[in-house]
Backbone as a printed PyTorch tensor [residue, N CA C, xyz], in Angstrom:
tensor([[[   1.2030, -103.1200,   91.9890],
         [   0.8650, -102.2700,   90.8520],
         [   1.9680, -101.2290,   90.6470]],

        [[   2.2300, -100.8780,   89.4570],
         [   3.2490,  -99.7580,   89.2470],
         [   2.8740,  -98.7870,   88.4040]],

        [[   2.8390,  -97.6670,   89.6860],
         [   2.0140,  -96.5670,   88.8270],
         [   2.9130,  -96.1850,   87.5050]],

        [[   3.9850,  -96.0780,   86.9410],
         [   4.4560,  -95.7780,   86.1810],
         [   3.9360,  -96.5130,   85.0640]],

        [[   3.8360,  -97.6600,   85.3280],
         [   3.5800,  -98.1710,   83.8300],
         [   1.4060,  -97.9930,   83.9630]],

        [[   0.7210,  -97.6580,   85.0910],
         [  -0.3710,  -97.2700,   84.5780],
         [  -0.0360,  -95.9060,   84.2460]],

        [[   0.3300,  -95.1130,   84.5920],
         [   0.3430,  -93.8300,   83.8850],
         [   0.7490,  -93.5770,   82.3400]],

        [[   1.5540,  -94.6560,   82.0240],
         [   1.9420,  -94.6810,   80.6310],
         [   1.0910,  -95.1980,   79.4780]],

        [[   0.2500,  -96.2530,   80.2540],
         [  -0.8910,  -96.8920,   79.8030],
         [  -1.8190,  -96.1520,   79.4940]],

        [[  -2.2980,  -94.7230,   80.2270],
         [  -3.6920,  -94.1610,   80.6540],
         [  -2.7320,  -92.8270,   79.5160]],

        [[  -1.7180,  -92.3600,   79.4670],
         [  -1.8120,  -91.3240,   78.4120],
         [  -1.7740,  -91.7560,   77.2180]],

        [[  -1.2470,  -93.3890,   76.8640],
         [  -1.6790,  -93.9770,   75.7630],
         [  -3.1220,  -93.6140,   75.4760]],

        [[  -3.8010,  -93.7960,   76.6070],
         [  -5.4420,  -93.7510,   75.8470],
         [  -5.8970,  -92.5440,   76.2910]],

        [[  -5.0650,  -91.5530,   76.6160],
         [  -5.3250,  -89.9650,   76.4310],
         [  -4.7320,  -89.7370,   74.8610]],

        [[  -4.0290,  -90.0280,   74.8090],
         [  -3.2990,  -89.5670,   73.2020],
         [  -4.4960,  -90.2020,   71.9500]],

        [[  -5.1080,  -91.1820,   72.3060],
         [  -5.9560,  -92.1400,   71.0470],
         [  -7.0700,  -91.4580,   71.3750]],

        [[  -7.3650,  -90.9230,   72.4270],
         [  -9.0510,  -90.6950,   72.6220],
         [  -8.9590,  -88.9540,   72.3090]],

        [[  -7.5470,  -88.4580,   72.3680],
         [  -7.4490,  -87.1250,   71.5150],
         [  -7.5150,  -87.4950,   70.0550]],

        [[  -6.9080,  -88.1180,   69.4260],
         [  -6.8730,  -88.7510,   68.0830],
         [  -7.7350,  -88.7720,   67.5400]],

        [[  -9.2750,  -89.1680,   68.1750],
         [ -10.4620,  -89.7060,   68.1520],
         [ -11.4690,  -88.4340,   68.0530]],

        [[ -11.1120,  -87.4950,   68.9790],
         [ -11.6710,  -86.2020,   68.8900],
         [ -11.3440,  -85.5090,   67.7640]],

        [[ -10.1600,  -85.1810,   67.5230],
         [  -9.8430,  -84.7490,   66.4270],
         [ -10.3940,  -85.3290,   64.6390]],

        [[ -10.4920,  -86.6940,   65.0860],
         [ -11.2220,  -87.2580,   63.8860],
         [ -12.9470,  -87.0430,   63.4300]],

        [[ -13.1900,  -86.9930,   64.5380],
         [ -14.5050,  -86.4030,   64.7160],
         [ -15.1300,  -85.1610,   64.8040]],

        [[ -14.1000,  -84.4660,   64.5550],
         [ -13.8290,  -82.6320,   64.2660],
         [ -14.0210,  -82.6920,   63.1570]],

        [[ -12.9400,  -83.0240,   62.1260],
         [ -13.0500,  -83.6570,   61.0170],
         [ -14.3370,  -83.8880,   60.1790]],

        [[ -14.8170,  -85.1260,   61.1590],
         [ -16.0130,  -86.0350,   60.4340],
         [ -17.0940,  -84.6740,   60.2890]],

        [[ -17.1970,  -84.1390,   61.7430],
         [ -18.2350,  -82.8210,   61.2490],
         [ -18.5400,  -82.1310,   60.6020]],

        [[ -17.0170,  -81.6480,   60.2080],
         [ -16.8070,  -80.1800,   59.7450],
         [ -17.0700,  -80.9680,   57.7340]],

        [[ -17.0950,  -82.0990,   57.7220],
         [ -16.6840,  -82.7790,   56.4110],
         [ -18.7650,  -82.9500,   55.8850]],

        [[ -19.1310,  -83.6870,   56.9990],
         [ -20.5210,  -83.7830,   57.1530],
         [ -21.2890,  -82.6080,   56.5630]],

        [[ -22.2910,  -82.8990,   55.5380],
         [ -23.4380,  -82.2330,   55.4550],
         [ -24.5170,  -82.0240,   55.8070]],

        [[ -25.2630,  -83.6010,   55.6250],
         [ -26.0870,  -83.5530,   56.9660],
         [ -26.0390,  -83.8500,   58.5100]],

        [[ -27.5870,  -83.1150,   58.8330],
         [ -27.1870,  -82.6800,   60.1410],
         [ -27.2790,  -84.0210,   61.1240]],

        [[ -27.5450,  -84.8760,   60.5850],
         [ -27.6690,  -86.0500,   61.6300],
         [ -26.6180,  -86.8090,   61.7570]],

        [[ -25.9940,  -86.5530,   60.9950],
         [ -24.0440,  -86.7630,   61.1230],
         [ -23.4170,  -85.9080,   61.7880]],

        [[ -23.7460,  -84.8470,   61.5210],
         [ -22.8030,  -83.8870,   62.4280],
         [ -23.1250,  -84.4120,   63.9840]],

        [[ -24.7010,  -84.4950,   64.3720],
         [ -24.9190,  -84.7050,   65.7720],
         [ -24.2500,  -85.8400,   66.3360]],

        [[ -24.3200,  -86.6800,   65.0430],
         [ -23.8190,  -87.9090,   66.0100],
         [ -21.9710,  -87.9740,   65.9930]],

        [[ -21.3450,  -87.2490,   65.0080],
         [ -20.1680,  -87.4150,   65.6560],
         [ -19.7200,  -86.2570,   66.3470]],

        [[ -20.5850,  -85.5690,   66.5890],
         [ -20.8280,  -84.7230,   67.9940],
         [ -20.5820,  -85.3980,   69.2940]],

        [[ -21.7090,  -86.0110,   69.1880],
         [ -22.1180,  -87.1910,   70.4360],
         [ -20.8860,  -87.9380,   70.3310]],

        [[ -20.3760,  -88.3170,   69.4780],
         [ -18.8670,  -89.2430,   69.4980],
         [ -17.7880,  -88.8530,   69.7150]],

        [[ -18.0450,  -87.6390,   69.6320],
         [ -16.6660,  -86.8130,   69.9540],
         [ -16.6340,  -86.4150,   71.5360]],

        [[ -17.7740,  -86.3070,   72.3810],
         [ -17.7260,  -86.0040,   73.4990],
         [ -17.6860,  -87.0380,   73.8900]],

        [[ -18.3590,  -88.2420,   73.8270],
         [ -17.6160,  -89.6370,   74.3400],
         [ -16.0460,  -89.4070,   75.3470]],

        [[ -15.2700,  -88.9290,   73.6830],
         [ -13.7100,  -89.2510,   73.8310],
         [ -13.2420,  -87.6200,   74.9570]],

        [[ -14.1830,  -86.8190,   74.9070],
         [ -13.9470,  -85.9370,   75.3140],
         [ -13.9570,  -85.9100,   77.2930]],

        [[ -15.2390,  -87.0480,   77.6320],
         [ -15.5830,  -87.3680,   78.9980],
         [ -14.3260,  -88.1570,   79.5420]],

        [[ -13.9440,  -89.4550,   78.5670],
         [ -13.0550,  -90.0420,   78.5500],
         [ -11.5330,  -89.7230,   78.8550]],

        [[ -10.8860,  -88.7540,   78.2630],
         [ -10.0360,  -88.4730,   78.3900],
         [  -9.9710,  -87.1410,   79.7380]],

        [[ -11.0380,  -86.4840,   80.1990],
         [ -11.0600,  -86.1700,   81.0840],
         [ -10.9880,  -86.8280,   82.7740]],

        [[ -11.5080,  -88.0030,   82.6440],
         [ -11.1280,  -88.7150,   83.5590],
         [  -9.8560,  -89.3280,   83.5380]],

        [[  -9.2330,  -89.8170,   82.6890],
         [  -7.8340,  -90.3470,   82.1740],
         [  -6.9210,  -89.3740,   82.7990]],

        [[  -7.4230,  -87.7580,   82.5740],
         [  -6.4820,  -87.0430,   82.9970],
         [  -6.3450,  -86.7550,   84.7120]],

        [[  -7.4170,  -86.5410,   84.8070],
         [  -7.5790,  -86.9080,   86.5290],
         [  -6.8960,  -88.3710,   87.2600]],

        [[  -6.8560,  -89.4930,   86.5450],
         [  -6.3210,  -90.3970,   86.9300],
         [  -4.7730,  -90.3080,   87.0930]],

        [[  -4.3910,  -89.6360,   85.9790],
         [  -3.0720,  -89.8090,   85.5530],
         [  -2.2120,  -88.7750,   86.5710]],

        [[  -3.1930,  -87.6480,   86.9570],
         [  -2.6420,  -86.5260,   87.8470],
         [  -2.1970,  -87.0210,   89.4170]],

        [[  -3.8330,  -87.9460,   89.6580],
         [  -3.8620,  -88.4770,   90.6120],
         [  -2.8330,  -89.5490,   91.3080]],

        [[  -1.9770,  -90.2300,   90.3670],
         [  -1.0280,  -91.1490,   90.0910],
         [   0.3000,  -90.3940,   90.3130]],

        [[   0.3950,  -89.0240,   90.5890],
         [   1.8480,  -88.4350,   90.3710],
         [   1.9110,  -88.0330,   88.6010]],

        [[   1.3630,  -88.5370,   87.8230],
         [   1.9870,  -88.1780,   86.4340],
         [   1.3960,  -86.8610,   85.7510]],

        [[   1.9880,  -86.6230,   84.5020],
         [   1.9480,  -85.4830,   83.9350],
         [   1.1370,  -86.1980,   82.4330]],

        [[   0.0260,  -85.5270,   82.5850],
         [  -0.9230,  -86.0100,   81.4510],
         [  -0.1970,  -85.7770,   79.9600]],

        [[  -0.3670,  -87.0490,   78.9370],
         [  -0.4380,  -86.0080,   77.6680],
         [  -0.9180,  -85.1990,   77.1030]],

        [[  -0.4870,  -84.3570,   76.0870],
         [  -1.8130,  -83.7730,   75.4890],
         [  -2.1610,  -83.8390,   74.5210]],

        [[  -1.0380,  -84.3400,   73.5850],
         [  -1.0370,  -83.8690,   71.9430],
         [  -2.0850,  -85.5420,   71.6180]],

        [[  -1.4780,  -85.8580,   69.5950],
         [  -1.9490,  -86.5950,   69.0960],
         [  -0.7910,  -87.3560,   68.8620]],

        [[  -1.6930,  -88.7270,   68.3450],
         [   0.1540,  -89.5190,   67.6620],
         [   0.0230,  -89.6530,   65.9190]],

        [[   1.1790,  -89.1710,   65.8250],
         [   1.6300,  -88.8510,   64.2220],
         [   0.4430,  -90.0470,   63.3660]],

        [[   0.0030,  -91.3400,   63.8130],
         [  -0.9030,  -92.0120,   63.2330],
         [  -2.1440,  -91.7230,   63.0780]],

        [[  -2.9020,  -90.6450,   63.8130],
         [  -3.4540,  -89.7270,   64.3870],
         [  -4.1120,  -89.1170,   63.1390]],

        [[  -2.9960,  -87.9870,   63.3450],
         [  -2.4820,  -87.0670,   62.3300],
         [  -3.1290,  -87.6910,   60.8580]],

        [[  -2.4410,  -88.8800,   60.2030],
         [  -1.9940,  -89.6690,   59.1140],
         [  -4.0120,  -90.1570,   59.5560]],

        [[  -4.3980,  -90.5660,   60.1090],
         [  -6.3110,  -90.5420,   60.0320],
         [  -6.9120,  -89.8640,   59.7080]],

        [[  -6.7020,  -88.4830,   60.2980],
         [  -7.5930,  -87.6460,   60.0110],
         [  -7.3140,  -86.8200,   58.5410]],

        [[  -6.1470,  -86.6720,   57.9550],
         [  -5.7000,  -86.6510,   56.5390],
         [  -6.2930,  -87.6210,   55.6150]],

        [[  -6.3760,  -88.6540,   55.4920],
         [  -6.9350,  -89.9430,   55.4410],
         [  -8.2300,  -89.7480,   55.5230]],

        [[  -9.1220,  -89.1370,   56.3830],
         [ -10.5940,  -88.8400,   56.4120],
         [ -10.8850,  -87.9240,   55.6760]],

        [[ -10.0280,  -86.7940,   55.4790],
         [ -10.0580,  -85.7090,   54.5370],
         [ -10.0260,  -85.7250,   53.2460]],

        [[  -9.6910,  -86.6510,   52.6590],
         [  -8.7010,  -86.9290,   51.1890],
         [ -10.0660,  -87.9580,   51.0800]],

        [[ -10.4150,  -89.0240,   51.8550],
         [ -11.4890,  -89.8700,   51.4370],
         [ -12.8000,  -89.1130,   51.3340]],

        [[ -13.1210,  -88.2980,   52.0400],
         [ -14.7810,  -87.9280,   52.4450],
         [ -14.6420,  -86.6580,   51.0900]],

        [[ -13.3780,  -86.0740,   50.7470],
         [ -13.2880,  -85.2440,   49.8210],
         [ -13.7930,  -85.8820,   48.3590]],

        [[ -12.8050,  -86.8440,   47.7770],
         [ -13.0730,  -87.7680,   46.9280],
         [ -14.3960,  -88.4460,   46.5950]],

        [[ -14.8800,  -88.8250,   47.6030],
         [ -16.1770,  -89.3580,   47.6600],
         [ -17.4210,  -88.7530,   47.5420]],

        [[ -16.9110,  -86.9800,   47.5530],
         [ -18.1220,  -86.1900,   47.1760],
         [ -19.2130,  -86.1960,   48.7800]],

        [[ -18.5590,  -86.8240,   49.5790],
         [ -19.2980,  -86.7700,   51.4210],
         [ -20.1080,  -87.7610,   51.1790]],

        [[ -20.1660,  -89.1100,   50.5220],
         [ -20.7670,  -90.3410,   50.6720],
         [ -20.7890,  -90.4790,   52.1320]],

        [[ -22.0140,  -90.9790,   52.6550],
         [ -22.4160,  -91.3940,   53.9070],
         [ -21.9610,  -93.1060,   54.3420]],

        [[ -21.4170,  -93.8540,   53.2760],
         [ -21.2530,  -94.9080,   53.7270],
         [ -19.7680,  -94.8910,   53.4950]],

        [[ -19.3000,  -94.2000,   52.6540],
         [ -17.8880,  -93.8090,   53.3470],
         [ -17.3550,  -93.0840,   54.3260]],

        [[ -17.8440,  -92.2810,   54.2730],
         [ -17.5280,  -91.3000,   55.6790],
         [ -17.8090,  -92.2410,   57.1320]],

        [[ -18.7970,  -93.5180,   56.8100],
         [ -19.0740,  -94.0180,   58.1420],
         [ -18.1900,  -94.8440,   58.0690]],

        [[ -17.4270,  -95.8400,   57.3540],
         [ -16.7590,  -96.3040,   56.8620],
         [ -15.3380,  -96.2200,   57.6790]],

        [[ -14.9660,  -94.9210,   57.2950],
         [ -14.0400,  -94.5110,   57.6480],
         [ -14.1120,  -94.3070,   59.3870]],

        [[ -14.9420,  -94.3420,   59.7800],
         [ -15.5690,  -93.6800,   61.0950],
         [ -15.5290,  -95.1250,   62.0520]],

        [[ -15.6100,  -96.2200,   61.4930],
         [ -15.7890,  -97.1540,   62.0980],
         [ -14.7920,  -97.9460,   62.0810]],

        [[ -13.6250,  -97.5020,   61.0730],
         [ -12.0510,  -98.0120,   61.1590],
         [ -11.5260,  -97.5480,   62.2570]],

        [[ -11.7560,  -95.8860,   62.3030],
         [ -11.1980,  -95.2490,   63.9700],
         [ -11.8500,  -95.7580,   65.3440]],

        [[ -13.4220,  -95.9510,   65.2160],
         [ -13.5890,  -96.9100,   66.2640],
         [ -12.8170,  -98.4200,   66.8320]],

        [[ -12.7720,  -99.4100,   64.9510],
         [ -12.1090, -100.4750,   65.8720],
         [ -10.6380, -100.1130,   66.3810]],

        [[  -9.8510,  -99.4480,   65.7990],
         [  -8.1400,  -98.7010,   66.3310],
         [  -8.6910,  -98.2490,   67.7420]],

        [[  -9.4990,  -97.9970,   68.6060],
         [  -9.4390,  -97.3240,   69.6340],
         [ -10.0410,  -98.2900,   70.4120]],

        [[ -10.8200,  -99.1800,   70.2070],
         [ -11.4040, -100.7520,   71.0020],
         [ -10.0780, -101.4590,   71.1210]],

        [[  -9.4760, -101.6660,   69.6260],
         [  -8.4410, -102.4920,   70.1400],
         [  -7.0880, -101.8680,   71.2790]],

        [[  -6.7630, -100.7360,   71.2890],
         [  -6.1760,  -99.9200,   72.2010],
         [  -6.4710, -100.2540,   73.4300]],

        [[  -7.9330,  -99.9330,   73.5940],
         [  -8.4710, -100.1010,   74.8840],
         [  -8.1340, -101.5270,   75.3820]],

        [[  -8.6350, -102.7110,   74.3920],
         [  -8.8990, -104.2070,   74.6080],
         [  -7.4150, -104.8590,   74.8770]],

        [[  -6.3330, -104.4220,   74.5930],
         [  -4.8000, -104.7560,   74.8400],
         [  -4.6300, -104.0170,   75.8240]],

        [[  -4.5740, -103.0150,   76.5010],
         [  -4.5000, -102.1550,   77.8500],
         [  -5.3120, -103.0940,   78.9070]],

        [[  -6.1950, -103.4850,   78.6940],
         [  -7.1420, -104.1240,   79.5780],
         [  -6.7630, -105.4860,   80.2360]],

        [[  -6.2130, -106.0810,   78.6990],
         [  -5.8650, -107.3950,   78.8250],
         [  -4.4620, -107.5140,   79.1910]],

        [[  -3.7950, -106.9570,   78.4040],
         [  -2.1700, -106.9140,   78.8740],
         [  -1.8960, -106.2700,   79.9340]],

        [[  -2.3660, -105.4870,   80.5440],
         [  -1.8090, -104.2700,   81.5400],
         [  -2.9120, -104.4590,   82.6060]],

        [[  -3.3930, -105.2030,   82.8220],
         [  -4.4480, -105.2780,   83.7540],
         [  -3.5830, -105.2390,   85.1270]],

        [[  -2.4900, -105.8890,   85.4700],
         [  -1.8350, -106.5880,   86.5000],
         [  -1.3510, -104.9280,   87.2010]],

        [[  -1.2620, -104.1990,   85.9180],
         [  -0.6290, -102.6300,   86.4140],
         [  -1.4020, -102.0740,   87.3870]],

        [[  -3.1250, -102.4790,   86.9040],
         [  -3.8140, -101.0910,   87.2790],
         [  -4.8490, -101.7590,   88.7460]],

        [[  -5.5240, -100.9820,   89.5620],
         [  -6.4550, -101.2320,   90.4190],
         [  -7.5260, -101.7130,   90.0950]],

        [[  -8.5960, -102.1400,   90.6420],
         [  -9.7340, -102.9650,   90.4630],
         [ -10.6070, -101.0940,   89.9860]],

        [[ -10.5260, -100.8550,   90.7490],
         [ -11.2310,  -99.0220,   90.2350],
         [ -10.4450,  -98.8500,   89.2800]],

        [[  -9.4660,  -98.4630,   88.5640],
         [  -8.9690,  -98.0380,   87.6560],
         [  -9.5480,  -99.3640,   86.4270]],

        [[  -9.5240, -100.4200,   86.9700],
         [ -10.0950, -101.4920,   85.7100],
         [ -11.3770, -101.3790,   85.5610]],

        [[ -12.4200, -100.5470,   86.3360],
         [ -13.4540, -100.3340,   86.3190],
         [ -13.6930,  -99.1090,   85.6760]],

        [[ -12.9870,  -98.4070,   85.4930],
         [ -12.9590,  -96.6480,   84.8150],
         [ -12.9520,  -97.2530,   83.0410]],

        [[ -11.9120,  -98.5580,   83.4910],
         [ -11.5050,  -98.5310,   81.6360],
         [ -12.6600,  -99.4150,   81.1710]],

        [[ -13.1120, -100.4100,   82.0460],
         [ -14.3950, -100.9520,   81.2210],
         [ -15.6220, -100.2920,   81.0210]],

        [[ -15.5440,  -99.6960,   81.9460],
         [ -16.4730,  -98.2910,   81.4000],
         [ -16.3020,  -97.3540,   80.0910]],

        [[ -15.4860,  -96.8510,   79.7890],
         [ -14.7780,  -96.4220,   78.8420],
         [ -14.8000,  -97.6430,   77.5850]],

        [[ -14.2660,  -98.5450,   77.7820],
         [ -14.9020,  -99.7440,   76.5020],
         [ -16.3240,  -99.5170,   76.0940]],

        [[ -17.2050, -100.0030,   76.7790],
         [ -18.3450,  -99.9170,   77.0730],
         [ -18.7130,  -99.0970,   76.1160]],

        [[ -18.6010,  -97.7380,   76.8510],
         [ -19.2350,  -96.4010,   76.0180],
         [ -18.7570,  -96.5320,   74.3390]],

        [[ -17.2190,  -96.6390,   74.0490],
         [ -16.8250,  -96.8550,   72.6340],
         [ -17.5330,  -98.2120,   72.2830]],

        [[ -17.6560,  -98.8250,   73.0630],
         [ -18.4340, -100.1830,   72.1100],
         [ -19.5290,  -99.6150,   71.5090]],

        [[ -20.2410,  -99.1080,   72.9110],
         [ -21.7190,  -98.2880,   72.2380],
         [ -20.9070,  -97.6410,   70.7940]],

        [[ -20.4180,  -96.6620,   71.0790],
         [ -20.5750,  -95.4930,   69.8490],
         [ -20.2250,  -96.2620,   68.3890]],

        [[ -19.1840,  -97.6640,   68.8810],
         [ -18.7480,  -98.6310,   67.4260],
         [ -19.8660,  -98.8240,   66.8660]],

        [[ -21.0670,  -99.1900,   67.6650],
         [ -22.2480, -100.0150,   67.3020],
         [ -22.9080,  -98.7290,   66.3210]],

        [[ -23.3700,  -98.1450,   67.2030],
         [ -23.9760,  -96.7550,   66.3500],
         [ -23.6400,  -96.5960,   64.9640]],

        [[ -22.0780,  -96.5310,   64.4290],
         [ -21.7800,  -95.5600,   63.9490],
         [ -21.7760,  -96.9890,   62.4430]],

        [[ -21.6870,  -98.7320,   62.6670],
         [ -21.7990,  -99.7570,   62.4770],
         [ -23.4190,  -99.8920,   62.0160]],

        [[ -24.2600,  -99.4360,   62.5940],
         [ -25.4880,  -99.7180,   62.5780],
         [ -25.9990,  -98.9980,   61.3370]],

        [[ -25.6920,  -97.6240,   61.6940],
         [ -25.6670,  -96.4770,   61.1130],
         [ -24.8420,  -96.7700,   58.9930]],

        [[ -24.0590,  -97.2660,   59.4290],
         [ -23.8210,  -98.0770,   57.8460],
         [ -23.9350,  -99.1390,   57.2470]],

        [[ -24.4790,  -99.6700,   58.0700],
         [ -25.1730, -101.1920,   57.8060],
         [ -26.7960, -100.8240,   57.1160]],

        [[ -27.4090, -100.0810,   57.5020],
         [ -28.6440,  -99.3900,   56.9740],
         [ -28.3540,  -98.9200,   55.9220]],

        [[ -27.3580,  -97.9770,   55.7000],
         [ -27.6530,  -97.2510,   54.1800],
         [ -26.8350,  -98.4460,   53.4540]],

        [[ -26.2410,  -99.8060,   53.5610],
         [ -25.9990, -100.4580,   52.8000],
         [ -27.0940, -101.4770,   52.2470]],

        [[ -28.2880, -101.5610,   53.5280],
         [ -29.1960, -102.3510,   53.4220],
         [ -30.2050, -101.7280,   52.3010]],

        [[ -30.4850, -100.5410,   52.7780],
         [ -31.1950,  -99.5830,   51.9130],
         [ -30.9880,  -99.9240,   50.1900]],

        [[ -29.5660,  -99.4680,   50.0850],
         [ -29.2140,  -99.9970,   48.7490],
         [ -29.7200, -101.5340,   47.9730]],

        [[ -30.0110, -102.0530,   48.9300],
         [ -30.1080, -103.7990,   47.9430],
         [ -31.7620, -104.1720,   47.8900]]])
């Protein structure tokens, strides 16, 4: 295993699961009702548990955690702003949008897992399927969650 390239791997998904928080800052502060706000509350601490262990890993490894976002990041949550603005805070856009940043952060995870597996420890591959896991959950939610008010409609 070479910790260098897991450490590079694991602030990759410190940098996306900041990305993720930040989008979900966003989604809140954009949100009117309150059962949106809670839940990308709840989604935002997800990424928040997440990247706290990431950072412990990464320390633990010799490395120096990231901290920031990546400029694509950035270019989302602008993107969430400009849409949820436009849309007057439509709920099936705003989820919409919410569930594009979920699959960008599954697939992150799902190429780290698969490609980089050989890098990391059987515990460290167990931290990240855990971490899938939980974002699968929150994909589903937030999926479910707009699949209803589309159903509603017909």
């Amino acid at each position: 295993m070479d910790n260098a390239k897991t450490i590079e791997a694991f602030n990759t998904l410190i940098v996306i699961n900041n990305d993720r928080i930040e989008g979900y800052k966003t989604a809140e502060a954009e949100a009117r009702e309150t059962d949106l706000k809670m839940l990308f509350s709840d989604l935002m601490e997800t990424s928040v548990q997440n990247r706290k262990e990431l950072v412990a890993e990464v320390i633990r490894l010799g490395g120096t955690p990231d901290e920031g976002t990546r400029v694509t990041g950035k270019f989302f949550r602008v993107w969430m702003d400009v849409k949820a603005a436009l849309s007057g805070n439509d709920r099936k856009t705003i989820l919409d949008s919410c569930e594009y940043g979920e699959d960008v952060i599954l697939k992150v995870y799902k190429k780290i897992l698969i490609e980089d597996h050989q890098d990391t420890s059987s515990t460290e591959q167990d931290l990240l399927n855990k971490h899938y896991a939980l974002l699968k959950s929150d994909h589903d939610k937030v999926k479910d969650l707009r699949d209803l008010i589309i159903n509603e409609k017909r």
